[in-house]
JSON list of C-alpha atoms in Angstrom, two decimals:
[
{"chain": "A", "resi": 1, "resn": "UNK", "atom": "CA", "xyz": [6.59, -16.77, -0.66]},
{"chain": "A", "resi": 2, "resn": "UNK", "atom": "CA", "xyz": [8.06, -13.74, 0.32]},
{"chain": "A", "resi": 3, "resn": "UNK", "atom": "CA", "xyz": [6.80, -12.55, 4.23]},
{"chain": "A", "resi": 4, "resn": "UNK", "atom": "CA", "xyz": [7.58, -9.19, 5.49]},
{"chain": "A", "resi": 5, "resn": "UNK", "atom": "CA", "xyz": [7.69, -8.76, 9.61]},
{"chain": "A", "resi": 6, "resn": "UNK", "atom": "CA", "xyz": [7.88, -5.47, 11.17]},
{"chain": "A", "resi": 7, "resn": "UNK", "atom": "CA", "xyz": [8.39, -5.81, 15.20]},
{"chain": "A", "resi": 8, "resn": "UNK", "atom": "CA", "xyz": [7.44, -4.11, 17.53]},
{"chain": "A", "resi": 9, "resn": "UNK", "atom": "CA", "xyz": [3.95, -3.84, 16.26]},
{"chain": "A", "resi": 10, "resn": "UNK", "atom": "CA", "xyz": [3.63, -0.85, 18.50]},
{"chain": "A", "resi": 11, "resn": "UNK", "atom": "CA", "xyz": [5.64, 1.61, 20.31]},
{"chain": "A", "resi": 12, "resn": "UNK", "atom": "CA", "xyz": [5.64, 4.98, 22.39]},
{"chain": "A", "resi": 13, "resn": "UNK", "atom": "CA", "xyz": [8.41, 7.45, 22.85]},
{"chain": "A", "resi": 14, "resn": "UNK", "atom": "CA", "xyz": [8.56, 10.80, 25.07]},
{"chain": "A", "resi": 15, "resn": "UNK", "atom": "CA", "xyz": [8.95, 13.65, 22.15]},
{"chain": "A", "resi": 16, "resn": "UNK", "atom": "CA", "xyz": [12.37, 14.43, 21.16]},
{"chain": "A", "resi": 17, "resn": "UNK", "atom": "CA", "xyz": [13.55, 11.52, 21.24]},
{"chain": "A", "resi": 18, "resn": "UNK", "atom": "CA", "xyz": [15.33, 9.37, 18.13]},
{"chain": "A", "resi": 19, "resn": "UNK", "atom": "CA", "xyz": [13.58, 6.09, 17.15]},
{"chain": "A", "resi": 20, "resn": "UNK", "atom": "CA", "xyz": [14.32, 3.48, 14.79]},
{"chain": "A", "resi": 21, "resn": "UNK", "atom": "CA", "xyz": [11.81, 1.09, 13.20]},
{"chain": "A", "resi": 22, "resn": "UNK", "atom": "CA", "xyz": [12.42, -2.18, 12.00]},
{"chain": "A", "resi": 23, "resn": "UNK", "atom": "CA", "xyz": [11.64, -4.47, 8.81]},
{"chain": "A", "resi": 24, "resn": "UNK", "atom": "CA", "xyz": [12.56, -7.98, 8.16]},
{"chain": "A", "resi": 25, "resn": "UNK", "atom": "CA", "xyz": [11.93, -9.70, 5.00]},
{"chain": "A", "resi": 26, "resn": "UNK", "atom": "CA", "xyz": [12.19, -13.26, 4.30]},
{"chain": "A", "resi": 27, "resn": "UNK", "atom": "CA", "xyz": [13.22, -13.33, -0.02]},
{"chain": "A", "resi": 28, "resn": "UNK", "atom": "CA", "xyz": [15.80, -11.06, -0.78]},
{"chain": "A", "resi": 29, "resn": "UNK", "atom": "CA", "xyz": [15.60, -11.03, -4.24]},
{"chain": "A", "resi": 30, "resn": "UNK", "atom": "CA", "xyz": [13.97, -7.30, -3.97]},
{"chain": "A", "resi": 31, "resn": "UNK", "atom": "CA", "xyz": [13.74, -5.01, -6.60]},
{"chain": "A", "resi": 32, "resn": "UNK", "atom": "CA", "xyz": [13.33, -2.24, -4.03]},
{"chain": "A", "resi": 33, "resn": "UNK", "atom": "CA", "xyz": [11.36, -1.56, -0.40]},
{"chain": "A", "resi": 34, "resn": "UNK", "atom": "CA", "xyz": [9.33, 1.25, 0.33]},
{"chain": "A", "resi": 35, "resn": "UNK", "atom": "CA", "xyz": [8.39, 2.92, 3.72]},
{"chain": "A", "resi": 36, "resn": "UNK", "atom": "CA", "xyz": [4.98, 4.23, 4.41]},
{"chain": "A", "resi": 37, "resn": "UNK", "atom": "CA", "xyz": [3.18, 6.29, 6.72]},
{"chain": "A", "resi": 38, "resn": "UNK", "atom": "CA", "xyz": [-0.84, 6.24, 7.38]},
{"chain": "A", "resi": 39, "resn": "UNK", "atom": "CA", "xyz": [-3.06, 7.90, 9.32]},
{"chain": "A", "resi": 40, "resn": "UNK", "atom": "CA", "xyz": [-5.93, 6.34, 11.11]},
{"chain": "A", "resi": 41, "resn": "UNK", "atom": "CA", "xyz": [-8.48, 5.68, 8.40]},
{"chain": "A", "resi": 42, "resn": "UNK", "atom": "CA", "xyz": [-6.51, 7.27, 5.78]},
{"chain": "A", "resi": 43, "resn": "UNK", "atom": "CA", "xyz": [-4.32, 6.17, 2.58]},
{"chain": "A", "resi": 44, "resn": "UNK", "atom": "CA", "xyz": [-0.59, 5.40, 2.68]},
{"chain": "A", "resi": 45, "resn": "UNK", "atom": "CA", "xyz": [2.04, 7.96, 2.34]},
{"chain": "A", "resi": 46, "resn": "UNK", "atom": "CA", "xyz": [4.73, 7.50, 0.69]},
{"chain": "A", "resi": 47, "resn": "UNK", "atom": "CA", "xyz": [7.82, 8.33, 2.13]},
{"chain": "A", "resi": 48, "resn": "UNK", "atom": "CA", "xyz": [11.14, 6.80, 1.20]},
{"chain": "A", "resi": 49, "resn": "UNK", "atom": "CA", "xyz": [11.80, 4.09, -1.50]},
{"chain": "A", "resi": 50, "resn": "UNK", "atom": "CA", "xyz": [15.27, 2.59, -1.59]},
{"chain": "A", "resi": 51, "resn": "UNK", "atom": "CA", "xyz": [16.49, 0.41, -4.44]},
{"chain": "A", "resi": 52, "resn": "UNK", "atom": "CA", "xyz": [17.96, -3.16, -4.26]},
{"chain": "A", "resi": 53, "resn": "UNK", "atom": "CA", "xyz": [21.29, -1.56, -5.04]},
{"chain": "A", "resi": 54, "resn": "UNK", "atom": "CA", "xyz": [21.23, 1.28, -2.24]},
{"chain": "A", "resi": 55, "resn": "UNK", "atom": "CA", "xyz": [21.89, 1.10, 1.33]},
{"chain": "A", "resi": 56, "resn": "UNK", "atom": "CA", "xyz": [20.12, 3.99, 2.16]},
{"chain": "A", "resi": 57, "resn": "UNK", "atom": "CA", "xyz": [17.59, 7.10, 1.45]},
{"chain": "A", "resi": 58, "resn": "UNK", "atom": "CA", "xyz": [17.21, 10.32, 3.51]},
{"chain": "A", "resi": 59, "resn": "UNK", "atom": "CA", "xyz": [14.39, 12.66, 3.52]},
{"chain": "A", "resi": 60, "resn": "UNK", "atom": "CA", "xyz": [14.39, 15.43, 6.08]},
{"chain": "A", "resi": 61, "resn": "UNK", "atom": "CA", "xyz": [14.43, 13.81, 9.60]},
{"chain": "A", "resi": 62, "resn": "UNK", "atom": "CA", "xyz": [13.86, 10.08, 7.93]},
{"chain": "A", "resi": 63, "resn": "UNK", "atom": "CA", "xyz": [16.50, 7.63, 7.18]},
{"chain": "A", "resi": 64, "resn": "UNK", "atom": "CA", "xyz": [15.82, 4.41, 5.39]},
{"chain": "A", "resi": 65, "resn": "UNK", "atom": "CA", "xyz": [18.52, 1.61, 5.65]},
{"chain": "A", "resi": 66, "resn": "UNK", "atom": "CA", "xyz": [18.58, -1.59, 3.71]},
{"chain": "A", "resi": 67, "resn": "UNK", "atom": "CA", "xyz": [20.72, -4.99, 4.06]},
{"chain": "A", "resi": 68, "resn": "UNK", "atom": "CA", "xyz": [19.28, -7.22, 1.31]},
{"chain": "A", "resi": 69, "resn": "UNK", "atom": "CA", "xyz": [22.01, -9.90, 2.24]},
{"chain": "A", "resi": 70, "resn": "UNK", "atom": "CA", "xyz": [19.91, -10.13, 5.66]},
{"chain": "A", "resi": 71, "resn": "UNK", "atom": "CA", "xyz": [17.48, -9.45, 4.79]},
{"chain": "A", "resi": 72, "resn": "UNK", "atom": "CA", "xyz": [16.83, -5.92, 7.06]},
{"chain": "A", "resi": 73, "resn": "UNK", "atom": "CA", "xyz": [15.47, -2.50, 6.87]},
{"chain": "A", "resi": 74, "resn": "UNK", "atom": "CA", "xyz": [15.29, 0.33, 9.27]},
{"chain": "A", "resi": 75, "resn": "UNK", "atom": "CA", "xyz": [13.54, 3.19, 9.40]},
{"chain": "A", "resi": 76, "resn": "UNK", "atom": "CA", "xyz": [15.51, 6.28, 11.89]},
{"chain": "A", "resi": 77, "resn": "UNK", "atom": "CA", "xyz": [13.22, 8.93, 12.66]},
{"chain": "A", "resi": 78, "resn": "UNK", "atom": "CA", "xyz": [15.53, 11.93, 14.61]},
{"chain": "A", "resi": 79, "resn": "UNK", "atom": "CA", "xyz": [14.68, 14.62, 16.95]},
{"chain": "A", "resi": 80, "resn": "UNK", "atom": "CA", "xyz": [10.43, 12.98, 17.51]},
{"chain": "A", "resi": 81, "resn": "UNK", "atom": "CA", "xyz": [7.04, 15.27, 16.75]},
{"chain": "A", "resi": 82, "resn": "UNK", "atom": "CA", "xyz": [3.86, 14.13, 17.98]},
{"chain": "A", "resi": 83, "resn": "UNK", "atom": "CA", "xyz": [2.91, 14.90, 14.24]},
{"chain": "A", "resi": 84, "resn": "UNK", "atom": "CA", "xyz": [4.91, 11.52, 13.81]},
{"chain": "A", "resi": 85, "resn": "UNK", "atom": "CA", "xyz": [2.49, 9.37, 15.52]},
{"chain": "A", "resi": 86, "resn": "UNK", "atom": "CA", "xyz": [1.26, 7.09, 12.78]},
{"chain": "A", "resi": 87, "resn": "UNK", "atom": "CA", "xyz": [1.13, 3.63, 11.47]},
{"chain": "A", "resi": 88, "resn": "UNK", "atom": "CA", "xyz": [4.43, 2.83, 9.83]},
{"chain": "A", "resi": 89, "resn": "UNK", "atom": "CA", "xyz": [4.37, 0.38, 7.07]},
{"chain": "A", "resi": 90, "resn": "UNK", "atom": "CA", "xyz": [7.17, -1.45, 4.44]},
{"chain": "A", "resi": 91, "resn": "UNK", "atom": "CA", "xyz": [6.58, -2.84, 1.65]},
{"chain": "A", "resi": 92, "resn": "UNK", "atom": "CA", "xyz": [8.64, -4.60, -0.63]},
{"chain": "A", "resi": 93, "resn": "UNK", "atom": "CA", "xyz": [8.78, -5.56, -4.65]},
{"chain": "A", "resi": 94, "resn": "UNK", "atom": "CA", "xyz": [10.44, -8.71, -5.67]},
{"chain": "A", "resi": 95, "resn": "UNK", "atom": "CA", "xyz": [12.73, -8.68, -8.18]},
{"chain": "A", "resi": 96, "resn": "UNK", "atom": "CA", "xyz": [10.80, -10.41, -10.79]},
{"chain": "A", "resi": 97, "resn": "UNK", "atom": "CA", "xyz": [10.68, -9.01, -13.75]},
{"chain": "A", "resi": 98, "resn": "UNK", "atom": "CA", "xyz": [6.98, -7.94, -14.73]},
{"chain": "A", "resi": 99, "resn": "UNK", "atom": "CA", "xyz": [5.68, -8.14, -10.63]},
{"chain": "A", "resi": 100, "resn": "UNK", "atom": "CA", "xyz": [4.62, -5.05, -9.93]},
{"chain": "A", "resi": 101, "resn": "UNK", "atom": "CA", "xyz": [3.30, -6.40, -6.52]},
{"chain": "A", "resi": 102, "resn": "UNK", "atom": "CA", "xyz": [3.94, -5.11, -3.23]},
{"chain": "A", "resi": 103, "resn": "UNK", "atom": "CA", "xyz": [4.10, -7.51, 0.05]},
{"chain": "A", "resi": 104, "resn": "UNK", "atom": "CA", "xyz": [3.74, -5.22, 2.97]},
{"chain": "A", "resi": 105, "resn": "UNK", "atom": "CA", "xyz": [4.68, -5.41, 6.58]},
{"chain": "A", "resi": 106, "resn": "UNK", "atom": "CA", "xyz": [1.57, -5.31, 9.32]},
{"chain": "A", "resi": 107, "resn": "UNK", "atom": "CA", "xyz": [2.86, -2.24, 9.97]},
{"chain": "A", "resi": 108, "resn": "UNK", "atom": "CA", "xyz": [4.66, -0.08, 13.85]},
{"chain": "A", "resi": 109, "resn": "UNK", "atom": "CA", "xyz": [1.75, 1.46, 15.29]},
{"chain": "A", "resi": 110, "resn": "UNK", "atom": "CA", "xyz": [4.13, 4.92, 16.65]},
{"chain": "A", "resi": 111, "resn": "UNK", "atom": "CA", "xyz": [2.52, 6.97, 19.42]},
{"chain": "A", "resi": 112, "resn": "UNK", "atom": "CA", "xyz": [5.13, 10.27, 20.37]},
{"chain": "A", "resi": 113, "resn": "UNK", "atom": "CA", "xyz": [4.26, 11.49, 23.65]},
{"chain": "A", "resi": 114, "resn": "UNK", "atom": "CA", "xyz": [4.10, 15.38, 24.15]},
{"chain": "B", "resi": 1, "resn": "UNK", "atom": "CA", "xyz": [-5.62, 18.55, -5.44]},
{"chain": "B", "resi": 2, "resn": "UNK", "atom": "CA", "xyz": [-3.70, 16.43, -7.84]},
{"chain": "B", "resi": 3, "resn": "UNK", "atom": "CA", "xyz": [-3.53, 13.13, -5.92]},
{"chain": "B", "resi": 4, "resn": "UNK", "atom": "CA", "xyz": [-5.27, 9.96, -6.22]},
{"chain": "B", "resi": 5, "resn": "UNK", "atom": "CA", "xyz": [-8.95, 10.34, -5.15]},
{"chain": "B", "resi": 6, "resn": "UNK", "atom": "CA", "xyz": [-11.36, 7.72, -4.30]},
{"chain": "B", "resi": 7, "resn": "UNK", "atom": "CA", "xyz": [-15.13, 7.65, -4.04]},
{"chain": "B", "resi": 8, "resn": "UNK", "atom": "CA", "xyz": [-17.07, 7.01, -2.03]},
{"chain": "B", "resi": 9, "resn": "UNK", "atom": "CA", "xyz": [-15.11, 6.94, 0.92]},
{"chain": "B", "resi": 10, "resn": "UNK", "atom": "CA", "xyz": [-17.55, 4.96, 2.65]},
{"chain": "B", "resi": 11, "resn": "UNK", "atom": "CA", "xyz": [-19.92, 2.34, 1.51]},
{"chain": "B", "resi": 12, "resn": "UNK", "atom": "CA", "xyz": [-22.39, 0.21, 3.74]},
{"chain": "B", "resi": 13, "resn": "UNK", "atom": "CA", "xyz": [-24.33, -2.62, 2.06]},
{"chain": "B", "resi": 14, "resn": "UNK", "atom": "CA", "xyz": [-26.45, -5.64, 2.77]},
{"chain": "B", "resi": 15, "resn": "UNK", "atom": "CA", "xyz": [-24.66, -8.99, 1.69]},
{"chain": "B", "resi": 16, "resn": "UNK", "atom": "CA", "xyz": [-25.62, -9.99, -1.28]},
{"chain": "B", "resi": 17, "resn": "UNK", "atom": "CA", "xyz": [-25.71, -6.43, -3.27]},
{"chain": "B", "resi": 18, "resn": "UNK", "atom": "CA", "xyz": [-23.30, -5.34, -5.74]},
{"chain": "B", "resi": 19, "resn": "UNK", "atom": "CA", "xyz": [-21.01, -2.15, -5.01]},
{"chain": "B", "resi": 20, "resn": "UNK", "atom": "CA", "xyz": [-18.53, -0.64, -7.45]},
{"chain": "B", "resi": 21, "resn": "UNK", "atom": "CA", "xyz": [-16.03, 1.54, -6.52]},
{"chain": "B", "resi": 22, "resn": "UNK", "atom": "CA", "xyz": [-14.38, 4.45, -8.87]},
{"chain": "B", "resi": 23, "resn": "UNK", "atom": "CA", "xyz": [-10.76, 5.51, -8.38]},
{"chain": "B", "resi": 24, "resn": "UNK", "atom": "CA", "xyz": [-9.07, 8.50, -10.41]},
{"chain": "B", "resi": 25, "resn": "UNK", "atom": "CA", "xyz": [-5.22, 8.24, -10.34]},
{"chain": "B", "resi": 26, "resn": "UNK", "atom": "CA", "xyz": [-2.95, 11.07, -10.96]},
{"chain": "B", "resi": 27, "resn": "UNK", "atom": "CA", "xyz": [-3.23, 12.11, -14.25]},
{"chain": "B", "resi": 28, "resn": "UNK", "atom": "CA", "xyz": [0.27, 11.42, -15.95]},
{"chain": "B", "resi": 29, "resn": "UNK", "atom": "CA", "xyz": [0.42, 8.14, -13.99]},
{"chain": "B", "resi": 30, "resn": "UNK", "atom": "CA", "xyz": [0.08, 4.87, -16.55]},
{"chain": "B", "resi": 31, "resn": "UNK", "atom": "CA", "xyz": [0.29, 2.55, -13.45]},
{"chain": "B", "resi": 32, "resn": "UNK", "atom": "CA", "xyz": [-2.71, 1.90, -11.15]},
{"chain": "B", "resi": 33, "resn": "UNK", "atom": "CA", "xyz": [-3.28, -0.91, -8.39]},
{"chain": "B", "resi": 34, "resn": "UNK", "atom": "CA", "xyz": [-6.03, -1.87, -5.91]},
{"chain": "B", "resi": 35, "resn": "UNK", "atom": "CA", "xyz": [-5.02, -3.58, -3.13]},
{"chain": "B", "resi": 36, "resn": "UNK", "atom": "CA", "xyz": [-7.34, -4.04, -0.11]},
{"chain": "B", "resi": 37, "resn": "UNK", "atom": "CA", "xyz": [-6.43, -4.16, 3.88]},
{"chain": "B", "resi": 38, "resn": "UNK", "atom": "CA", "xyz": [-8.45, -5.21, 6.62]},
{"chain": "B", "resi": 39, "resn": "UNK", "atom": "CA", "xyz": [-8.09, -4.10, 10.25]},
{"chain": "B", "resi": 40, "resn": "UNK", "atom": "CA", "xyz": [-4.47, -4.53, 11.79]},
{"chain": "B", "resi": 41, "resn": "UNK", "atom": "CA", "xyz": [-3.24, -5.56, 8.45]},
{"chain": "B", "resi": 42, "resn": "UNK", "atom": "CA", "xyz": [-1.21, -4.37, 6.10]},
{"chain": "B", "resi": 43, "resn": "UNK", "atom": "CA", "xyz": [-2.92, -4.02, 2.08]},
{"chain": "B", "resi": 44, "resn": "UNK", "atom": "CA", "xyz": [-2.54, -6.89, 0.26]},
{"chain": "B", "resi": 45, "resn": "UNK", "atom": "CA", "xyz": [-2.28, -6.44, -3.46]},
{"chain": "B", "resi": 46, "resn": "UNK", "atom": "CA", "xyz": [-5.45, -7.23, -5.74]},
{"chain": "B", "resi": 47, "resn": "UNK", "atom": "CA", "xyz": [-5.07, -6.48, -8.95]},
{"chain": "B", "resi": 48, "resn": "UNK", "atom": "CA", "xyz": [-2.83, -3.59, -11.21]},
{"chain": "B", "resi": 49, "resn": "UNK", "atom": "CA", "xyz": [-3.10, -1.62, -14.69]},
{"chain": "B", "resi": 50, "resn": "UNK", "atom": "CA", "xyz": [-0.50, -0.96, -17.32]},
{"chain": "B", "resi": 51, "resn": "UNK", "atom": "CA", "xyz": [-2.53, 2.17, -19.25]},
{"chain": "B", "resi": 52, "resn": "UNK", "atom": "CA", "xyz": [-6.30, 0.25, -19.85]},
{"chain": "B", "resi": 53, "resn": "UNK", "atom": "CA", "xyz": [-4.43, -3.46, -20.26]},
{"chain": "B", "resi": 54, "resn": "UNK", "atom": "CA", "xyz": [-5.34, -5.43, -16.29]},
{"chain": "B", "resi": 55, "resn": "UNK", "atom": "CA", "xyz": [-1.48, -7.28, -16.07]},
{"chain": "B", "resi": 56, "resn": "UNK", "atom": "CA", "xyz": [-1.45, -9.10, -12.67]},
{"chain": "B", "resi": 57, "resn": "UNK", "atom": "CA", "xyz": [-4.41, -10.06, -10.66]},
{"chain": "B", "resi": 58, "resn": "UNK", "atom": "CA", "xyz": [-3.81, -12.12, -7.63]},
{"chain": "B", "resi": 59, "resn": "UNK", "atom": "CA", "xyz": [-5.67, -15.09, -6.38]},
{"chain": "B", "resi": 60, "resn": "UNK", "atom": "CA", "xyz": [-7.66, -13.01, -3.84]},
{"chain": "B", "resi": 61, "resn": "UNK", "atom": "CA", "xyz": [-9.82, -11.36, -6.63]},
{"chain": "B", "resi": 62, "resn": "UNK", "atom": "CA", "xyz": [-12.33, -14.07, -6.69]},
{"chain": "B", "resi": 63, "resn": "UNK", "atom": "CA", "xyz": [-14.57, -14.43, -9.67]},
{"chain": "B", "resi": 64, "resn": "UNK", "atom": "CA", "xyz": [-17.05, -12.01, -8.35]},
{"chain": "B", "resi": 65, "resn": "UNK", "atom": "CA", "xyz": [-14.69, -9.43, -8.39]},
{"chain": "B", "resi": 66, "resn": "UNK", "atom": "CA", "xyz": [-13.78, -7.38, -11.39]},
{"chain": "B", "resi": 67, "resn": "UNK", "atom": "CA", "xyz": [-11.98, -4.31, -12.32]},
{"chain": "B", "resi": 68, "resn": "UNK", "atom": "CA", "xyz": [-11.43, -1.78, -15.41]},
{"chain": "B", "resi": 69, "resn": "UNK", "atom": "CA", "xyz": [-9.59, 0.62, -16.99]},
{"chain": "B", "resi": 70, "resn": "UNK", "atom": "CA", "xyz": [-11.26, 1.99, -20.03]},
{"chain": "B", "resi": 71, "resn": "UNK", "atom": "CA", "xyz": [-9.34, 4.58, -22.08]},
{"chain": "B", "resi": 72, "resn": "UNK", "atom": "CA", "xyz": [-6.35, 3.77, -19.08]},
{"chain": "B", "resi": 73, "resn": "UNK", "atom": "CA", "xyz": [-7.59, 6.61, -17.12]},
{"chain": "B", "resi": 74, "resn": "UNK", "atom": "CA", "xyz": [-9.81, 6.10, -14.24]},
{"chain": "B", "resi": 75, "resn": "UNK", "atom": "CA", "xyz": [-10.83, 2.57, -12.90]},
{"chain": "B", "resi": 76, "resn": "UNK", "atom": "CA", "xyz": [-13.78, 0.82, -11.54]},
{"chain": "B", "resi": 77, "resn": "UNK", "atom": "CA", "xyz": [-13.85, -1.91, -8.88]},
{"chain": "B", "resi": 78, "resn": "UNK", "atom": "CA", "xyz": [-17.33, -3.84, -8.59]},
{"chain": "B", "resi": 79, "resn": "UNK", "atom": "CA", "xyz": [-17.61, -6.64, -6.20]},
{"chain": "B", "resi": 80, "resn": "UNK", "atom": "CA", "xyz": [-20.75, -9.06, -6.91]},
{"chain": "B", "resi": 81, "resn": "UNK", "atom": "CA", "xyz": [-22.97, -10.63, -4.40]},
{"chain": "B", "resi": 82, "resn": "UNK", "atom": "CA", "xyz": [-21.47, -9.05, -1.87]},
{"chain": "B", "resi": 83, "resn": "UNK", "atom": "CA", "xyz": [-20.39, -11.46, 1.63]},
{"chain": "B", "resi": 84, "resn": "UNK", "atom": "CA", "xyz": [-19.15, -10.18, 4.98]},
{"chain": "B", "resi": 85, "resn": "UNK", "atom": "CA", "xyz": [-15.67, -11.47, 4.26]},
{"chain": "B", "resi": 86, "resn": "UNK", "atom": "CA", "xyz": [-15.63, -8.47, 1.73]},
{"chain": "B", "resi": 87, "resn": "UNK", "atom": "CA", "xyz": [-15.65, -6.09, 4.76]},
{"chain": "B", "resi": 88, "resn": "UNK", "atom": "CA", "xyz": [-11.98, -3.93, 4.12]},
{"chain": "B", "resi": 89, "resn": "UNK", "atom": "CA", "xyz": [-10.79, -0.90, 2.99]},
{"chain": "B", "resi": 90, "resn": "UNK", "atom": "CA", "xyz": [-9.97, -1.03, -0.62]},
{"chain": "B", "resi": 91, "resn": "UNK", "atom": "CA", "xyz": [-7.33, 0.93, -1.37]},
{"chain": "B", "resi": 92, "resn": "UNK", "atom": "CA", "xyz": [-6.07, 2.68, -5.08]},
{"chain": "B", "resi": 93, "resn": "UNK", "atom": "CA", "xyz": [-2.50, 3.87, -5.82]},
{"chain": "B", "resi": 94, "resn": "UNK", "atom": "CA", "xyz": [-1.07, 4.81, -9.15]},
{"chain": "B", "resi": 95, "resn": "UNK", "atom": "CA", "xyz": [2.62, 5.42, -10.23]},
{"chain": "B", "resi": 96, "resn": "UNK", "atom": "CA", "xyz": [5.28, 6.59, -13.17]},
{"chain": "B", "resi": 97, "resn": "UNK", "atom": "CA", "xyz": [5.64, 3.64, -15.35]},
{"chain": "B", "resi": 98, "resn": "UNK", "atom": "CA", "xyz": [10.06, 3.11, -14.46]},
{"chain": "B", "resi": 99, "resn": "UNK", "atom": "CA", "xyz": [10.32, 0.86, -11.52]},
{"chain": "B", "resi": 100, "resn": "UNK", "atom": "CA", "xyz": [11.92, 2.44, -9.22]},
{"chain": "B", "resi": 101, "resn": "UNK", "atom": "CA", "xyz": [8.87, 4.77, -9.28]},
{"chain": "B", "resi": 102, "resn": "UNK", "atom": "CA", "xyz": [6.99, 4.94, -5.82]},
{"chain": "B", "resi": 103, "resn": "UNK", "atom": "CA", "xyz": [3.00, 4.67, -5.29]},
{"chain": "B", "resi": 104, "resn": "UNK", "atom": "CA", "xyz": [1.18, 6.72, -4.87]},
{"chain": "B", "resi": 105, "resn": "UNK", "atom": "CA", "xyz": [-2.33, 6.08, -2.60]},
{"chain": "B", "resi": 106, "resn": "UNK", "atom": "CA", "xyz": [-5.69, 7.28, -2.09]},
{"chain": "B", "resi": 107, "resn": "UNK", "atom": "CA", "xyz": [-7.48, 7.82, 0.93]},
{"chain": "B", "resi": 108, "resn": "UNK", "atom": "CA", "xyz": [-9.73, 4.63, 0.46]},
{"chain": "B", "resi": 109, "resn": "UNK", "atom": "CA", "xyz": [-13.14, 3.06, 0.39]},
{"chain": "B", "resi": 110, "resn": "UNK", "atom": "CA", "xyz": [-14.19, 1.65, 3.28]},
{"chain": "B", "resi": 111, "resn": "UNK", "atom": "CA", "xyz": [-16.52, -0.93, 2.65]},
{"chain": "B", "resi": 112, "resn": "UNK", "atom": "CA", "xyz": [-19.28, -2.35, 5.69]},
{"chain": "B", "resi": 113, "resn": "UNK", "atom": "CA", "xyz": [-21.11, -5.59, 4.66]},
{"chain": "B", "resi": 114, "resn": "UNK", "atom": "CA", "xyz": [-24.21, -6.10, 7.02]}
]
């Protein structure tokens, strides 16, 4: 059964500042892991996938890294906003072919201090 | 707005009442998956949609759960005799049918069982 850990389960930074977010998984036959973000009380957003056969995606100040081997992910957030304070989430897809299920992490609760 | 929208947002009910839940994905999305999460938790996956055909359900969606798809377009989630246990957000994402496709949420129900 595949288990996805995301430590710490909370964390708070001075603005400015680069962070990096971590994701274990326990099964890495992954089709591909997804990062989230959500809001209090809101849905997820997504906001970088990265395939089994990547190492990593970059969206604007987000960098996603995956080790599949080790079954690692990280998520680098550079140069802080305290728009960024969220609940960070991954999620990943096991390689199976047909599962379109997700197993998701319990999530980095991120707090950036102004 | 052309995302995935959920209604109601909130619903309060007395245990033992049936609720049922609507969720309208975006519109050239064939995928579509509920997944609920409770507080502190990340969602865990419920049930998803190829188009109207209901492919994966997992063992959470007890028998007095049940969800649709007619005409693959929107979808309906009714739970049955409602319990306290049913307490959650219930969440509704849709995607591109190629895998590597990401999902895409809604904001949520957020279901109160008194």
């Amino acid at each position: 059964k595949q288990e996805v850990t995301q430590i710490p389960a909370a964390l708070s930074v001075p603005e400015g500042e680069n962070l990096v977010l971590n994701c274990s998984f326990t099964d890495s036959a992954i089709y591909n892991l997804q990062w989230f973000r959500q809001d209090p009380g809101k849905g997820l957003t997504s906001l970088l996938l990265i395939q089994s056969s990547q190492r990593e995606q970059t969206s604007g100040r987000l960098n996603a890294s995956l080790d599949k081997s080790s079954g690692r992910s990280t998520l680098y957030i550079a140069a802080s906003q305290p728009g960024d304070s969220a609940t960070y989430l991954c999620a990943v897809r096991r390689a199976d072919f047909g599962n379109e299920k997700l197993t998701f992490g319990t999530g980095t609760r991120l707090t950036i201090i102004p | 707005d052309t995302g995935v929208s959920q209604n109601p947002r909130h619903k309060i009910t007395k245990r033992g009442q049936n609720v049922t839940f609507r969720c309208d994905p975006i519109s050239e999305h064939n995928r579509l998956y509920w997944y609920r999460q409770t507080l502190g938790q990340g969602p865990e996956f419920l049930t998803y949609f190829q188009n109207e055909a209901q492919l994966e359900k997992s063992r959470l969606l007890s028998d007095r759960f049940s969800a649709e798809r007619p005409k693959g377009s929107f979808s309906t989630l009714e739970i049955q005799r409602t319990e306290q246990g049913d307490s959650a957000m219930y969440l509704c994402a849709s995607s591109l049918e190629q895998g590597a496709s990401p999902l895409h949420f809604g904001n949520g129900t957020r279901l109160t069982v008194t």
